[in-house]
XYZ file of C-alpha atoms in Angstrom:
633
model
C -76.852 -55.161 -0.327
C -78.956 -55.139 2.657
C -77.253 -54.695 6.780
C -78.061 -58.592 7.308
C -76.327 -60.346 3.546
C -72.984 -58.631 5.278
C -70.295 -58.855 4.393
C -69.734 -58.133 1.035
C -68.997 -61.299 -1.207
C -66.699 -58.980 -3.378
C -65.787 -55.144 -1.856
C -64.944 -54.656 -5.169
C -61.563 -52.371 -6.962
C -62.090 -49.412 -5.662
C -60.758 -45.423 -7.989
C -58.899 -44.297 -5.120
C -56.435 -41.491 -7.600
C -58.288 -38.809 -5.164
C -60.860 -38.302 -2.665
C -63.427 -37.423 -4.814
C -62.648 -40.465 -7.529
C -63.228 -42.548 -4.459
C -66.424 -41.140 -3.058
C -67.693 -41.741 -6.808
C -67.295 -44.668 -7.317
C -68.671 -45.891 -4.122
C -72.039 -43.789 -4.997
C -72.369 -45.994 -8.023
C -72.144 -48.924 -6.587
C -74.396 -47.654 -3.838
C -76.736 -47.072 -6.849
C -79.979 -49.328 -5.667
C -79.517 -48.351 -2.858
C -79.746 -44.458 -3.812
C -82.323 -45.272 -6.540
C -85.472 -46.745 -3.535
C -83.993 -44.035 -0.927
C -84.235 -41.296 -3.680
C -88.132 -42.738 -3.936
C -89.286 -43.376 -0.301
C -87.511 -39.275 0.010
C -89.389 -37.996 -3.013
C -92.488 -39.726 -1.835
C -92.102 -37.697 1.802
C -90.990 -34.522 0.831
C -94.119 -34.760 -2.117
C -96.414 -35.599 0.432
C -94.917 -32.794 3.240
C -95.090 -30.195 0.571
C -98.362 -30.938 -0.102
C -99.769 -30.292 2.964
C -99.604 -26.163 1.904
C -102.108 -27.261 -0.546
C -104.312 -28.808 1.581
C -105.045 -26.373 4.189
C -105.318 -24.182 1.329
C -108.136 -25.357 -0.654
C -109.250 -25.602 2.633
C -109.649 -22.972 3.895
C -110.608 -21.804 0.399
C -113.812 -23.507 0.571
C -114.428 -22.475 4.757
C -114.697 -18.438 3.781
C -116.521 -19.080 0.473
C -118.572 -21.917 3.050
C -118.468 -25.305 0.138
C -118.945 -28.732 2.301
C -117.983 -30.874 -0.705
C -114.570 -28.578 -1.346
C -114.397 -28.986 2.786
C -114.699 -32.594 2.355
C -111.629 -33.310 -0.119
C -109.614 -31.135 1.342
C -109.528 -33.063 4.661
C -109.988 -36.745 1.973
C -106.741 -35.337 0.766
C -104.804 -33.948 3.768
C -105.560 -37.744 5.325
C -103.834 -39.035 1.677
C -100.661 -36.850 2.399
C -100.333 -37.226 6.182
C -100.679 -41.061 4.826
C -98.174 -39.994 2.420
C -95.914 -38.580 4.926
C -95.836 -40.860 7.220
C -95.246 -44.611 4.911
C -92.227 -42.228 3.604
C -90.469 -41.181 6.472
C -91.047 -43.601 7.869
C -89.478 -46.418 4.651
C -87.091 -43.250 4.589
C -85.060 -43.665 7.380
C -84.931 -47.190 7.058
C -82.998 -46.977 3.423
C -80.507 -43.815 4.412
C -79.758 -46.097 7.159
C -79.144 -48.666 5.415
C -77.177 -47.096 2.695
C -75.380 -45.692 5.441
C -74.561 -49.029 7.247
C -73.634 -50.801 3.820
C -71.580 -47.868 2.562
C -69.023 -47.961 5.648
C -69.061 -51.230 5.813
C -67.616 -51.749 2.021
C -64.902 -49.299 3.119
C -64.311 -50.520 6.308
C -63.634 -54.313 3.837
C -61.281 -52.265 1.589
C -59.927 -50.910 4.493
C -59.028 -54.748 6.127
C -58.341 -56.292 2.449
C -55.894 -53.825 2.299
C -54.419 -53.801 5.090
C -54.280 -56.957 5.436
C -51.969 -56.573 1.784
C -49.726 -54.469 2.818
C -48.823 -56.325 5.850
C -46.109 -54.335 8.383
C -44.965 -52.061 5.195
C -48.163 -50.031 6.211
C -47.738 -49.091 9.298
C -44.093 -47.585 7.932
C -46.005 -45.692 4.607
C -49.155 -44.515 6.865
C -48.597 -42.571 10.677
C -50.314 -45.030 13.137
C -52.621 -42.248 13.977
C -53.598 -41.708 10.492
C -55.155 -46.070 10.413
C -57.125 -45.728 13.354
C -58.747 -42.127 12.266
C -59.720 -43.787 8.806
C -60.912 -47.523 9.987
C -62.951 -45.821 12.782
C -64.235 -41.736 11.931
C -63.653 -41.894 8.147
C -65.615 -44.599 7.123
C -68.673 -43.170 9.391
C -68.712 -39.831 7.678
C -68.612 -41.173 3.819
C -70.428 -43.307 4.775
C -73.242 -40.864 5.764
C -72.183 -38.574 3.062
C -73.139 -41.493 0.567
C -77.083 -42.003 3.080
C -77.583 -37.976 2.384
C -76.709 -37.729 -0.886
C -80.564 -39.191 -1.377
C -82.001 -37.537 0.263
C -80.784 -34.113 -0.913
C -81.142 -34.474 -3.872
C -85.385 -35.423 -3.660
C -85.006 -32.521 -1.246
C -83.943 -30.654 -4.621
C -86.333 -32.094 -7.046
C -89.563 -31.591 -3.846
C -88.508 -27.787 -4.454
C -87.948 -27.680 -8.093
C -91.479 -29.296 -8.330
C -93.214 -26.900 -5.337
C -92.110 -23.208 -7.015
C -93.321 -24.427 -10.760
C -96.579 -25.293 -8.818
C -96.645 -22.356 -6.544
C -96.117 -19.984 -10.412
C -98.930 -21.626 -11.423
C -100.943 -21.520 -8.364
C -100.565 -18.274 -7.876
C -97.804 -16.547 -10.165
C -97.229 -12.691 -8.455
C -95.901 -14.578 -4.968
C -94.363 -17.481 -6.696
C -92.365 -15.529 -8.777
C -90.878 -14.274 -5.404
C -90.537 -17.542 -4.059
C -88.499 -18.842 -7.539
C -86.082 -15.770 -7.100
C -85.773 -16.321 -3.173
C -85.294 -19.611 -2.608
C -81.847 -20.213 -4.920
C -80.315 -16.338 -2.616
C -81.384 -19.285 0.254
C -79.472 -22.144 -0.895
C -76.618 -19.793 -2.391
C -76.097 -17.682 0.689
C -73.558 -20.613 2.680
C -71.743 -21.296 0.069
C -68.872 -18.426 1.034
C -68.386 -19.661 4.459
C -67.892 -23.263 3.138
C -64.237 -22.916 2.359
C -63.424 -21.643 6.315
C -66.445 -24.309 7.605
C -63.905 -27.126 5.565
C -60.472 -25.808 7.313
C -61.702 -25.561 10.175
C -62.494 -29.398 10.082
C -59.534 -30.250 8.682
C -57.522 -28.577 11.621
C -59.397 -30.619 13.511
C -58.735 -33.586 11.744
C -56.076 -33.365 12.237
C -55.478 -32.459 15.510
C -57.902 -35.655 16.547
C -55.195 -38.147 14.537
C -52.813 -36.460 16.702
C -54.032 -37.178 19.775
C -55.130 -40.502 18.725
C -52.384 -41.705 17.699
C -50.106 -39.877 21.073
C -53.018 -41.420 22.925
C -51.872 -44.898 20.165
C -47.909 -44.629 21.799
C -48.852 -43.902 25.243
C -51.205 -46.937 26.247
C -49.168 -48.810 23.917
C -45.913 -48.519 26.117
C -47.502 -48.154 29.653
C -45.879 -51.067 31.630
C -42.572 -49.032 30.294
C -43.520 -45.442 31.165
C -44.357 -46.795 34.978
C -41.119 -48.668 35.707
C -39.488 -45.358 34.791
C -42.294 -42.516 36.722
C -43.424 -41.146 32.852
C -46.902 -41.520 33.230
C -47.620 -37.800 34.108
C -45.126 -36.426 31.565
C -47.143 -37.924 28.723
C -50.548 -37.400 30.081
C -49.530 -33.827 30.337
C -48.642 -34.369 26.396
C -52.353 -36.098 25.749
C -53.713 -33.155 28.131
C -52.421 -30.852 25.720
C -53.120 -31.757 22.415
C -56.960 -32.945 23.609
C -57.319 -29.244 24.694
C -56.330 -28.505 21.067
C -58.468 -30.699 20.385
C -61.085 -29.317 21.827
C -60.474 -25.829 21.175
C -60.404 -27.091 17.369
C -64.161 -27.970 17.335
C -64.624 -24.960 19.196
C -63.291 -23.543 16.347
C -64.970 -25.606 13.668
C -68.778 -25.745 15.218
C -68.735 -21.534 15.383
C -68.610 -21.595 11.582
C -71.270 -24.200 11.518
C -73.332 -22.680 13.304
C -73.035 -19.154 11.778
C -74.279 -21.200 8.768
C -77.721 -22.662 10.778
C -77.970 -19.949 11.634
C -78.318 -17.929 7.873
C -79.801 -21.108 6.659
C -82.541 -19.682 9.381
C -82.565 -16.203 9.073
C -82.501 -16.211 5.724
C -86.264 -18.794 5.382
C -87.165 -16.764 7.914
C -86.902 -12.622 5.290
C -87.885 -14.893 2.740
C -91.259 -15.868 4.198
C -92.281 -12.146 6.020
C -91.631 -11.499 2.515
C -94.314 -13.682 1.289
C -96.316 -12.471 4.058
C -96.442 -9.021 3.634
C -96.366 -9.034 -0.436
C -99.697 -11.458 -0.397
C -101.504 -9.363 2.157
C -101.201 -6.318 -0.162
C -101.673 -8.264 -3.363
C -105.449 -9.283 -0.531
C -106.140 -5.809 -0.722
C -106.413 -4.985 -4.090
C -108.779 -8.572 -4.919
C -105.287 -10.161 -6.744
C -105.251 -13.116 -4.969
C -107.975 -14.971 -2.703
C -107.356 -16.045 1.271
C -107.209 -19.503 0.337
C -104.109 -18.275 -1.971
C -102.378 -16.099 0.191
C -102.574 -19.515 3.047
C -101.219 -21.701 0.619
C -98.816 -20.230 -1.292
C -97.252 -19.080 3.052
C -97.843 -22.240 4.297
C -95.393 -22.977 1.511
C -92.810 -21.276 1.994
C -93.007 -21.976 5.610
C -92.702 -25.921 5.002
C -89.292 -25.560 2.196
C -87.453 -24.386 5.211
C -87.206 -28.505 5.987
C -85.832 -29.586 2.578
C -83.962 -26.497 2.701
C -81.721 -27.067 5.641
C -80.890 -30.151 3.472
C -78.701 -27.604 1.959
C -77.071 -27.111 5.155
C -76.846 -30.711 5.556
C -75.447 -31.858 2.137
C -72.676 -29.047 2.858
C -71.879 -30.476 6.168
C -71.314 -34.052 5.007
C -69.317 -33.446 2.243
C -66.922 -31.110 3.801
C -65.887 -34.431 6.562
C -66.254 -37.114 3.883
C -63.875 -35.057 1.584
C -60.644 -35.211 3.412
C -62.279 -38.412 5.561
C -62.337 -40.070 1.190
C -59.405 -38.781 0.557
C -57.539 -40.456 3.705
C -59.033 -44.026 2.858
C -57.969 -43.605 -0.690
C -53.869 -42.541 -0.200
C -54.489 -46.756 2.148
C -56.383 -48.012 -0.653
C -54.267 -46.808 -3.325
C -51.146 -48.242 -1.683
C -49.536 -51.567 -3.269
C -46.986 -54.295 -3.223
C -43.942 -54.413 -4.768
C -45.798 -57.021 -7.198
C -49.435 -55.258 -7.635
C -47.152 -52.016 -8.749
C -45.372 -54.168 -11.532
C -47.847 -56.540 -12.131
C -48.808 -60.299 -12.156
C -45.748 -62.423 -13.521
C -47.037 -63.914 -16.754
C -48.207 -67.691 -17.852
C -44.830 -68.749 -17.862
C -43.218 -66.664 -14.778
C -41.735 -68.702 -12.004
C -44.524 -67.373 -9.747
C -46.762 -70.441 -12.255
C -44.600 -73.641 -10.605
C -46.487 -73.415 -7.496
C -44.220 -73.539 -4.075
C -41.028 -72.425 -4.122
C -38.847 -74.539 -1.997
C -34.710 -74.167 -0.651
C -32.396 -71.962 0.357
C -33.453 -68.434 1.043
C -31.084 -65.803 -0.446
C -30.949 -62.043 -0.809
C -28.862 -60.229 -3.556
C -28.709 -56.965 -1.771
C -26.925 -57.777 0.572
C -25.693 -61.243 0.049
C -26.978 -63.342 2.877
C -27.600 -66.984 2.357
C -29.582 -68.904 4.869
C -29.122 -72.626 3.999
C -32.419 -74.871 3.564
C -33.339 -76.994 6.534
C -30.412 -74.485 8.547
C -31.316 -72.303 11.896
C -29.478 -68.789 10.612
C -28.569 -66.451 13.486
C -28.690 -63.058 11.293
C -26.435 -59.964 13.787
C -27.124 -56.071 13.040
C -25.962 -53.720 14.527
C -28.885 -51.395 13.711
C -32.569 -52.507 15.027
C -33.934 -50.640 12.483
C -31.950 -52.172 9.192
C -32.176 -55.910 10.837
C -36.433 -55.523 10.907
C -36.315 -53.361 7.011
C -34.440 -57.020 5.741
C -36.858 -58.894 7.755
C -39.532 -57.442 5.989
C -37.755 -58.405 2.751
C -37.405 -61.605 3.669
C -41.249 -62.041 4.204
C -41.284 -60.801 0.321
C -42.542 -57.224 1.769
C -40.336 -54.827 0.033
C -39.716 -51.804 2.121
C -40.669 -48.395 1.071
C -39.367 -45.843 3.363
C -38.187 -43.322 2.244
C -34.711 -42.987 4.577
C -33.714 -47.294 4.435
C -30.963 -48.376 3.356
C -30.196 -48.808 -1.056
C -29.478 -53.030 0.104
C -33.118 -52.138 2.138
C -33.841 -51.409 -1.152
C -33.264 -52.855 -4.086
C -32.978 -56.815 -5.622
C -35.920 -59.196 -4.953
C -35.633 -62.013 -2.956
C -35.040 -65.698 -4.150
C -35.967 -69.029 -2.447
C -35.010 -71.552 -4.012
C -33.691 -69.034 -6.939
C -37.693 -67.163 -6.680
C -38.182 -64.328 -6.981
C -41.059 -63.645 -3.678
C -41.914 -60.764 -5.401
C -42.893 -62.351 -9.192
C -45.492 -64.698 -5.766
C -49.036 -64.078 -5.367
C -49.856 -63.497 -1.617
C -51.037 -65.620 -0.557
C -48.073 -68.414 -1.772
C -45.265 -65.582 -0.569
C -46.429 -65.904 2.549
C -47.125 -69.310 3.465
C -43.375 -69.921 2.413
C -42.300 -67.817 4.706
C -43.644 -66.501 8.051
C -41.917 -63.135 9.205
C -42.674 -62.852 12.958
C -42.062 -59.044 13.723
C -40.359 -57.938 16.794
C -44.076 -56.299 17.841
C -45.916 -58.898 17.424
C -49.778 -58.627 18.282
C -52.037 -60.942 20.304
C -55.679 -60.978 19.658
C -58.365 -61.323 22.192
C -60.120 -64.289 22.192
C -58.616 -67.570 23.725
C -55.754 -69.484 23.471
C -57.160 -72.121 21.510
C -59.062 -68.991 18.596
C -55.297 -67.718 19.527
C -53.484 -70.516 17.622
C -55.952 -72.166 15.075
C -54.003 -70.218 12.495
C -53.127 -71.349 8.708
C -50.735 -74.068 9.394
C -49.379 -77.438 8.058
C -50.291 -79.715 10.773
C -47.533 -81.266 11.083
C -47.410 -79.101 14.472
C -49.604 -79.102 17.131
C -50.580 -76.975 19.386
C -49.114 -78.505 23.417
C -45.304 -79.255 20.762
C -45.604 -75.051 20.362
C -46.500 -73.939 23.555
C -43.885 -76.145 25.818
C -41.307 -74.997 22.499
C -42.231 -71.776 23.425
C -41.334 -72.220 26.947
C -44.877 -70.912 27.910
C -45.756 -73.510 31.025
C -45.764 -70.001 33.141
C -48.347 -67.969 30.744
C -50.066 -70.619 30.681
C -50.807 -71.135 34.520
C -51.156 -67.730 34.729
C -54.637 -68.346 32.116
C -55.823 -70.544 33.934
C -55.700 -67.586 37.196
C -56.522 -64.801 35.350
C -60.078 -66.943 34.239
C -62.377 -68.433 37.415
C -64.499 -70.622 34.396
C -61.400 -71.550 32.632
C -60.103 -75.119 33.750
C -58.840 -76.020 29.922
C -55.511 -73.624 29.179
C -56.301 -73.311 25.915
C -60.091 -72.084 27.265
C -58.328 -68.872 28.563
C -59.718 -65.681 27.368
C -56.779 -63.324 26.515
C -57.517 -59.451 27.237
C -56.618 -57.157 23.872
C -53.345 -57.260 22.761
C -52.735 -59.842 25.956
C -51.753 -56.658 28.493
C -52.423 -58.570 31.576
C -49.516 -60.834 30.637
C -45.532 -59.923 30.660
C -43.714 -58.425 27.452
C -42.006 -61.682 28.093
C -45.374 -64.343 28.334
C -46.555 -62.102 25.143
C -43.137 -63.403 23.454
C -43.277 -66.812 23.997
C -47.406 -67.008 23.162
C -46.240 -65.472 19.635
C -43.381 -67.498 19.262
C -46.052 -70.218 20.047
C -48.609 -69.012 16.973
C -45.534 -68.613 14.913
C -44.415 -72.346 15.544
C -47.707 -74.402 15.431
C -47.979 -72.894 11.121
C -44.818 -74.951 10.540
C -43.971 -72.565 7.357
C -41.223 -73.306 4.645
C -39.169 -70.505 6.149
C -39.924 -68.786 9.902
C -38.142 -64.979 9.785
C -37.903 -64.702 13.712
C -37.355 -60.314 14.286
C -35.450 -61.176 18.400
C -38.359 -63.367 19.389
C -36.629 -63.245 23.362
C -35.416 -59.853 24.034
C -37.611 -59.470 27.090
C -37.127 -62.249 28.116
C -34.503 -63.552 30.936
C -31.489 -65.448 30.405
C -32.543 -68.933 31.735
C -35.741 -68.678 29.759
C -34.253 -68.213 26.471
C -31.378 -71.155 27.200
C -34.106 -73.269 27.115
C -36.313 -70.924 24.080
C -33.877 -71.318 22.583
C -32.955 -75.953 22.707
C -37.205 -75.322 22.225
C -36.579 -73.645 19.123
C -34.178 -75.184 17.160
C -35.381 -78.401 18.273
C -38.568 -78.298 16.642
C -37.787 -76.318 13.860
C -34.945 -79.381 13.460
C -35.225 -79.640 8.742
C -36.831 -76.673 8.198
C -35.439 -72.984 7.272
C -35.477 -70.715 10.764
C -34.292 -66.727 9.946
C -33.580 -65.335 13.670
C -32.684 -61.550 13.730
C -31.207 -61.564 16.936
C -27.554 -60.476 19.233
C -28.055 -62.793 22.066
C -25.520 -64.675 23.023
C -27.930 -68.280 23.958
C -29.691 -68.067 20.793
C -26.292 -67.476 18.659
C -24.478 -69.964 20.201
C -27.456 -72.851 19.813
C -27.507 -71.599 15.270
C -26.435 -73.170 12.961
C -24.576 -70.600 11.423
C -24.610 -67.056 12.261
C -24.395 -64.270 9.024
C -23.027 -60.312 10.687
C -24.082 -57.456 8.636
C -22.237 -54.174 8.513
C -23.097 -51.379 6.640
C -26.057 -52.767 4.425
C -23.725 -55.917 3.815
C -22.880 -59.425 5.011
C -19.219 -58.768 6.240
C -18.642 -62.537 8.162
C -20.469 -65.761 8.514
C -19.441 -68.743 11.118
C -19.616 -69.857 13.960
C -20.941 -67.679 17.304
C -17.944 -69.157 18.819
C -15.362 -68.707 15.889
C -16.755 -64.455 15.170
C -15.917 -63.573 18.550
C -12.689 -65.097 18.486
C -12.034 -63.140 15.356
C -14.624 -60.136 14.228
C -14.295 -57.562 16.652
C -17.409 -55.501 15.521
C -19.151 -58.929 15.912
C -17.332 -59.261 18.875
C -18.677 -55.154 19.835
C -22.127 -55.763 19.136
C -22.674 -58.735 21.142
C -20.399 -58.330 24.489
C -21.939 -54.412 24.015
C -18.121 -53.488 24.083
C -17.134 -49.734 23.156
C -14.811 -48.460 20.745
C -12.115 -48.795 22.936
C -12.011 -52.242 24.067
C -12.931 -53.322 20.722
C -9.541 -52.380 19.208
C -7.357 -53.065 22.345
C -8.904 -56.279 23.018
C -10.385 -55.264 27.120
C -13.397 -57.239 27.343
C -11.669 -60.564 29.113
C -13.054 -63.963 29.447
C -15.642 -65.445 27.371
C -16.794 -64.095 24.307
C -19.267 -65.799 23.116
C -21.863 -63.785 26.018
C -22.167 -63.440 29.226
C -23.610 -67.041 29.901
C -21.671 -69.852 32.582
C -19.078 -72.306 31.172
C -22.509 -74.633 30.957
C -23.553 -72.627 28.399
C -27.284 -71.967 30.683
C -26.936 -68.606 30.800
C -26.251 -66.986 34.481
C -24.955 -63.703 34.671
C -26.794 -60.685 33.242
C -27.706 -61.597 29.182
C -28.360 -59.245 26.832
C -32.237 -59.246 26.551
C -31.408 -56.732 30.333
C -28.890 -54.473 28.519
C -31.268 -54.092 24.898
C -33.801 -53.365 28.200
C -32.019 -51.038 29.968
C -30.675 -49.171 26.623
C -34.907 -48.957 26.069
C -35.114 -47.426 28.898
C -33.452 -44.023 27.797
C -33.579 -44.244 24.545
C -37.469 -42.826 25.941
C -35.970 -40.728 28.661
C -33.852 -39.115 26.214
C -36.797 -38.909 24.052
C -39.103 -37.639 26.728
């Protein structure tokens, strides 16, 4: 595999049982590139190692006044220099190719696993860890894979040089053969300490990255409550901890590097002193002493690869462990095994009512069902379950961990992933907008029945289009306007409506929306509710919300309490007959719910015409979020 051939058609199935097993699997899959790198490395190191013998022949020829042998020495040196140049050039080329292709393979595997797990990934692995694995860790893993072939070439070269010295000059060769293993193994006792310090550094760096990601994501809210300095101080302390950990790690590695310089120097001095003693006794010639001296001096170059491979493994081992942890995560259907040929998954894409046996929630086919749940976290877990994503959070309610959601009587967990996602689309409460043009954002797999402009109109995105055109000087058509990263140039309500339009374009059999209008004002929310109802007519739609404006337009409302459906009916009916439902929707206190303290229209804080005058539930939920953030800070 060459760099121009990336990405891989199939990156393979990794052995993710542990970090070392994953590294071995990656090495086997990179074997052709490793062999090329090894071949060029042998040419390079062998050419470098042959230079001392050429120099020794030349010096001895000069002492003996032999012109022919001096010419031979010059020719051999020219040949060795040419081999060194060619070997070094292509070794670097092969090594960089191995590095990039190995990192690309890991990134493809991580991207495929992320797409398979969906939103459940960040529930099972911290967001900072996912970022660290997909950025810095893949480079460290690629570094180890790339360095391994060069290290192998260096080891083979050192063995050949030692054998050659034993044959060429046994007396000095014995000194070199005994001293080199001691040099190579001298740093081994320090490696565990260096590895631990490097692990601490990476752990602190992952925490700092996660803190920075959370701060940037909530920057608008932080500015609104004046919390920038508080979180800035937290990140400053976290970054200082990373700096101190990095300095402690660098000190250990600098000590290892110093030992790698000191010990070869001691060996060189020993060889020179002993060689001079032998030369005075006439047991070796001057050229032989120069050859052995030059060989020991140049062996310091391949010996440095022992330090490099130790560093590469120390850094890549925890990186591979984290990558293996992410790659070992599976959906429930993948862990249980694919259904047999007679299974329900083989009958094609199902359709019909959406039913969750764990909670008793039934969303009739072709109707708009609103779900009210007092616990936002439980609502988010249920929304994921309705999309066929099993809940894996250890503190998830029992109802969220049992059973399988049925679509037309077919368990979603038994469907292939692509079929399940084509049937049911879940939009969570914090959807991500990718950078690019609006046309690219809405270019998603779809049935073709809903056009982009219809979806934008239903989601009330007129002001969003105007803002995008105003912010893009070279885009006359709003569809060609560019979105910044995660849509940060837009308000929270504008991002929500664009995300809703993207979901409407796909036109799935079942659309599950988790708080799709929580950041939208009441007037716009009323129009979004009408547009959603009209555009999704005849399609199954489930909306998790506590907004009276959306609830009043639903065909039916299901109220969840204690993890199960406690009541089903119309919004106005439930508001009159179910105190617990009324308490969630109107934000009554327990005392008001018991005494009936709420007066007036209990269908929501709206005008009688339903246009949404006054304070909406979104405003209240927004205040709740700000208070929660302040308390956390």
